[in-house]
């Protein structure tokens, strides 16, 4: 059984995810398998310029946060996923779309 410290840490992460989703104008979930570290770093930089942020969370913690928000995405929470939180509605979406076209290995 997990220690109380580990459980508190997990609860804090779930709370962080929930807050970020609630306070974002756009949220994008994508599979980052096939991207190199350099490509992920490039995407992070481009998203920062577009007032967005890329985070990687364990799927189980992300699922708990989505359950708290009553959002159903079970079929999408398999494999390595990243989530983009955008302060603007369209700019982060444009960045991710453009990046995906440039990097065809991105799913």
Coordinates of N, CA and C in Angstrom, one line a residue:
X1 N 0.8 -1.2 0.0 CA 0.0 0.0 0.0 C 0.9 1.2 0.0
X2 N 0.5 2.2 -0.7 CA 1.2 3.5 -0.8 C 1.2 4.2 0.5
X3 N 2.3 4.9 0.7 CA 2.4 5.7 1.9 C 1.6 6.9 1.8
X4 N 1.3 7.5 3.0 CA 0.4 8.7 3.0 C 1.1 9.9 2.2
X5 N 2.4 9.9 2.3 CA 3.1 11.0 1.6 C 2.9 10.9 0.1
X6 N 3.0 9.6 -0.4 CA 2.8 9.4 -1.9 C 1.4 9.7 -2.3
X7 N 0.4 9.3 -1.4 CA -1.0 9.6 -1.7 C -1.2 11.1 -1.8
X8 N -0.7 11.8 -0.9 CA -0.8 13.3 -0.8 C -0.2 13.9 -2.1
X9 N 0.9 13.4 -2.5 CA 1.6 13.9 -3.7 C 0.7 13.7 -4.9
X10 N 0.1 12.5 -5.0 CA -0.8 12.2 -6.1 C -2.0 13.0 -6.1
X11 N -2.6 13.3 -4.9 CA -3.8 14.1 -4.8 C -3.4 15.5 -5.3
X12 N -2.2 16.0 -4.9 CA -1.8 17.3 -5.3 C -1.7 17.4 -6.8
X13 N -1.2 16.4 -7.5 CA -1.0 16.4 -8.9 C -2.4 16.4 -9.6
X14 N -3.3 15.6 -9.1 CA -4.7 15.5 -9.6 C -5.3 16.9 -9.5
X15 N -5.1 17.5 -8.4 CA -5.7 18.9 -8.1 C -5.1 19.9 -9.1
X16 N -3.8 19.8 -9.3 CA -3.1 20.7 -10.3 C -3.6 20.5 -11.7
X17 N -3.8 19.3 -12.1 CA -4.4 19.0 -13.5 C -5.8 19.6 -13.6
X18 N -6.6 19.4 -12.6 CA -8.0 19.9 -12.5 C -8.0 21.4 -12.6
X19 N -7.2 22.0 -11.9 CA -7.1 23.5 -11.9 C -6.6 24.0 -13.2
X20 N -5.6 23.4 -13.8 CA -5.1 23.8 -15.1 C -6.2 23.7 -16.2
X21 N -6.9 22.6 -16.2 CA -8.0 22.4 -17.2 C -9.0 23.5 -17.0
X22 N -9.5 23.7 -15.8 CA -10.5 24.7 -15.5 C -10.1 26.1 -15.9
X23 N -8.8 26.4 -15.8 CA -8.3 27.8 -16.0 C -7.7 28.0 -17.4
X24 N -7.9 27.0 -18.3 CA -7.3 27.1 -19.6 C -8.4 27.4 -20.7
X25 N -8.1 28.2 -21.7 CA -9.0 28.4 -22.8 C -9.0 27.2 -23.7
X26 N -7.9 26.6 -23.9 CA -7.8 25.4 -24.8 C -7.0 24.3 -24.1
X27 N -7.4 23.1 -24.3 CA -6.7 21.9 -23.7 C -6.6 20.9 -24.9
X28 N -5.4 20.4 -25.1 CA -5.1 19.5 -26.2 C -4.4 18.3 -25.6
X29 N -4.9 17.1 -25.9 CA -4.3 15.9 -25.5 C -3.7 15.2 -26.7
X30 N -2.5 14.8 -26.7 CA -1.9 14.2 -27.8 C -0.9 13.1 -27.4
X31 N -0.6 12.2 -28.3 CA 0.3 11.1 -28.1 C 1.7 11.6 -28.6
X32 N 2.7 11.6 -27.8 CA 4.0 12.1 -28.2 C 5.0 11.1 -28.6
X33 N 4.5 9.8 -28.7 CA 5.4 8.7 -29.1 C 6.0 9.0 -30.4
X34 N 7.3 8.8 -30.6 CA 7.9 9.0 -31.9 C 8.6 10.3 -32.0
X35 N 8.4 11.2 -31.0 CA 9.1 12.5 -31.0 C 10.4 12.3 -30.2
X36 N 11.4 13.0 -30.7 CA 12.7 13.0 -30.0 C 12.6 14.0 -28.9
X37 N 13.6 14.0 -28.0 CA 13.7 15.0 -26.9 C 13.8 16.4 -27.5
X38 N 14.6 16.5 -28.5 CA 14.8 17.8 -29.2 C 13.5 18.3 -29.8
X39 N 12.7 17.4 -30.4 CA 11.4 17.8 -30.9 C 10.4 18.3 -29.9
X40 N 10.4 17.5 -28.8 CA 9.5 17.9 -27.7 C 10.0 19.3 -27.1
X41 N 11.3 19.5 -27.0 CA 11.8 20.8 -26.5 C 11.4 21.9 -27.5
X42 N 11.5 21.6 -28.8 CA 11.1 22.6 -29.8 C 9.6 23.0 -29.6
X43 N 8.7 21.9 -29.4 CA 7.3 22.2 -29.3 C 7.0 23.0 -28.0
X44 N 7.7 22.6 -26.9 CA 7.5 23.4 -25.7 C 7.9 24.9 -25.9
X45 N 8.9 25.1 -26.6 CA 9.4 26.5 -26.8 C 8.3 27.3 -27.7
X46 N 7.8 26.6 -28.7 CA 6.8 27.3 -29.6 C 5.5 27.5 -28.8
X47 N 5.2 26.6 -27.9 CA 3.9 26.8 -27.2 C 4.1 27.9 -26.1
X48 N 5.3 28.0 -25.5 CA 5.5 29.1 -24.6 C 5.3 30.4 -25.2
X49 N 5.8 30.5 -26.5 CA 5.6 31.8 -27.2 C 4.1 32.0 -27.5
X50 N 3.3 31.0 -27.6 CA 1.9 31.1 -27.9 C 1.0 31.0 -26.6
X51 N 1.6 31.3 -25.4 CA 1.0 31.3 -24.1 C 0.4 29.9 -23.8
X52 N 1.1 28.9 -24.2 CA 0.7 27.5 -23.9 C 1.8 26.8 -23.1
X53 N 1.4 25.6 -22.6 CA 2.3 24.9 -21.7 C 2.0 23.4 -22.0
X54 N 3.1 22.6 -22.2 CA 3.0 21.2 -22.4 C 3.4 20.5 -21.1
X55 N 2.6 19.5 -20.7 CA 2.9 18.8 -19.5 C 2.6 17.3 -19.7
X56 N 3.4 16.4 -19.1 CA 3.2 15.0 -19.2 C 2.9 14.5 -17.8
X57 N 1.7 13.8 -17.7 CA 1.3 13.3 -16.4 C 1.0 11.8 -16.6
X58 N 1.0 11.0 -15.6 CA 0.6 9.6 -15.6 C -0.8 9.6 -16.1
X59 N -1.2 8.6 -16.9 CA -2.5 8.5 -17.4 C -3.5 8.3 -16.3
X60 N -3.1 7.6 -15.3 CA -4.1 7.3 -14.2 C -4.4 8.6 -13.4
X61 N -3.4 9.5 -13.2 CA -3.7 10.7 -12.5 C -4.5 11.6 -13.4
X62 N -4.2 11.7 -14.7 CA -5.0 12.5 -15.6 C -6.5 12.0 -15.7
X63 N -6.6 10.7 -15.7 CA -8.0 10.1 -15.7 C -8.8 10.5 -14.4
X64 N -8.1 10.5 -13.3 CA -8.8 10.9 -12.0 C -9.2 12.4 -12.1
X65 N -8.4 13.2 -12.6 CA -8.7 14.6 -12.8 C -9.9 14.8 -13.7
X66 N -9.9 14.1 -14.8 CA -11.0 14.1 -15.8 C -12.2 13.6 -15.2
X67 N -12.1 12.6 -14.4 CA -13.3 12.0 -13.7 C -13.9 13.1 -12.8
X68 N -13.1 13.8 -12.1 CA -13.5 14.9 -11.2 C -14.3 15.9 -11.9
X69 N -13.8 16.2 -13.2 CA -14.5 17.2 -14.0 C -15.6 16.6 -14.9
X70 N -15.9 15.3 -14.7 CA -16.9 14.6 -15.5 C -16.7 14.7 -17.0
X71 N -15.4 14.5 -17.3 CA -15.0 14.4 -18.8 C -14.6 13.0 -19.0
X72 N -15.2 12.4 -20.1 CA -14.9 11.0 -20.4 C -13.9 10.9 -21.6
X73 N -12.7 10.4 -21.4 CA -11.7 10.3 -22.5 C -11.0 8.9 -22.3
X74 N -11.6 7.9 -21.8 CA -10.9 6.7 -21.5 C -10.2 6.1 -22.7
X75 N -10.8 6.1 -23.9 CA -10.2 5.5 -25.0 C -8.9 6.2 -25.5
X76 N -8.7 7.5 -25.0 CA -7.6 8.2 -25.5 C -6.4 8.2 -24.4
X77 N -6.7 7.6 -23.3 CA -5.7 7.6 -22.2 C -4.9 6.3 -22.2
X78 N -4.3 6.0 -23.3 CA -3.4 4.8 -23.4 C -2.2 5.2 -24.1
X79 N -1.0 4.7 -23.7 CA 0.2 5.1 -24.2 C 0.7 6.4 -23.7
X80 N 1.9 6.8 -24.2 CA 2.5 8.1 -23.7 C 1.7 9.3 -24.2
X81 N 1.1 10.0 -23.3 CA 0.3 11.2 -23.7 C 0.9 12.5 -23.1
X82 N 0.7 13.6 -23.8 CA 1.0 14.9 -23.2 C -0.2 15.7 -23.3
X83 N -0.3 16.8 -22.5 CA -1.4 17.6 -22.5 C -0.9 19.1 -22.6
X84 N -1.6 19.8 -23.5 CA -1.3 21.2 -23.7 C -2.4 22.1 -23.0
X85 N -1.9 23.0 -22.2 CA -2.9 24.0 -21.6 C -2.6 25.3 -22.2
X86 N -3.6 25.9 -22.8 CA -3.4 27.2 -23.5 C -4.2 28.3 -22.8
X87 N -3.6 29.5 -22.7 CA -4.3 30.6 -22.1 C -5.1 31.3 -23.1
X88 N -4.8 31.0 -24.4 CA -5.6 31.6 -25.5 C -6.3 30.4 -26.2
X89 N -7.4 30.7 -26.9 CA -8.2 29.6 -27.4 C -7.5 28.9 -28.7
X90 N -7.1 29.7 -29.6 CA -6.7 29.2 -30.9 C -5.2 29.1 -31.1
X91 N -4.4 30.0 -30.5 CA -2.9 29.9 -30.8 C -2.3 28.6 -30.4
X92 N -2.5 28.0 -29.3 CA -1.9 26.7 -29.0 C -2.3 25.6 -30.0
X93 N -3.6 25.7 -30.4 CA -4.1 24.7 -31.4 C -3.4 24.9 -32.7
X94 N -3.2 26.1 -33.1 CA -2.4 26.4 -34.4 C -1.0 25.8 -34.3
X95 N -0.3 26.1 -33.1 CA 1.0 25.6 -33.0 C 1.1 24.1 -33.0
X96 N 0.2 23.4 -32.3 CA 0.3 21.9 -32.3 C 0.0 21.4 -33.7
X97 N -1.0 22.0 -34.4 CA -1.4 21.5 -35.8 C -0.2 21.7 -36.7
X98 N 0.4 22.9 -36.7 CA 1.6 23.2 -37.6 C 2.7 22.2 -37.2
X99 N 3.0 22.0 -35.9 CA 4.1 21.1 -35.5 C 3.8 19.7 -36.0
X100 N 2.6 19.2 -35.9 CA 2.2 17.9 -36.3 C 2.4 17.7 -37.8
X101 N 2.2 18.7 -38.6 CA 2.4 18.7 -40.1 C 3.9 18.6 -40.4
X102 N 4.7 19.3 -39.6 CA 6.1 19.3 -39.8 C 6.8 18.0 -39.4
X103 N 6.2 17.4 -38.4 CA 6.8 16.2 -37.8 C 5.7 15.1 -38.0
X104 N 5.8 14.4 -39.1 CA 4.8 13.4 -39.4 C 4.9 12.2 -38.5
X105 N 6.0 12.1 -37.7 CA 6.1 10.9 -36.8 C 5.2 11.2 -35.5
X106 N 4.7 12.3 -35.4 CA 3.9 12.7 -34.2 C 2.4 12.1 -34.5
X107 N 1.9 11.5 -33.5 CA 0.5 10.9 -33.6 C -0.5 11.9 -33.1

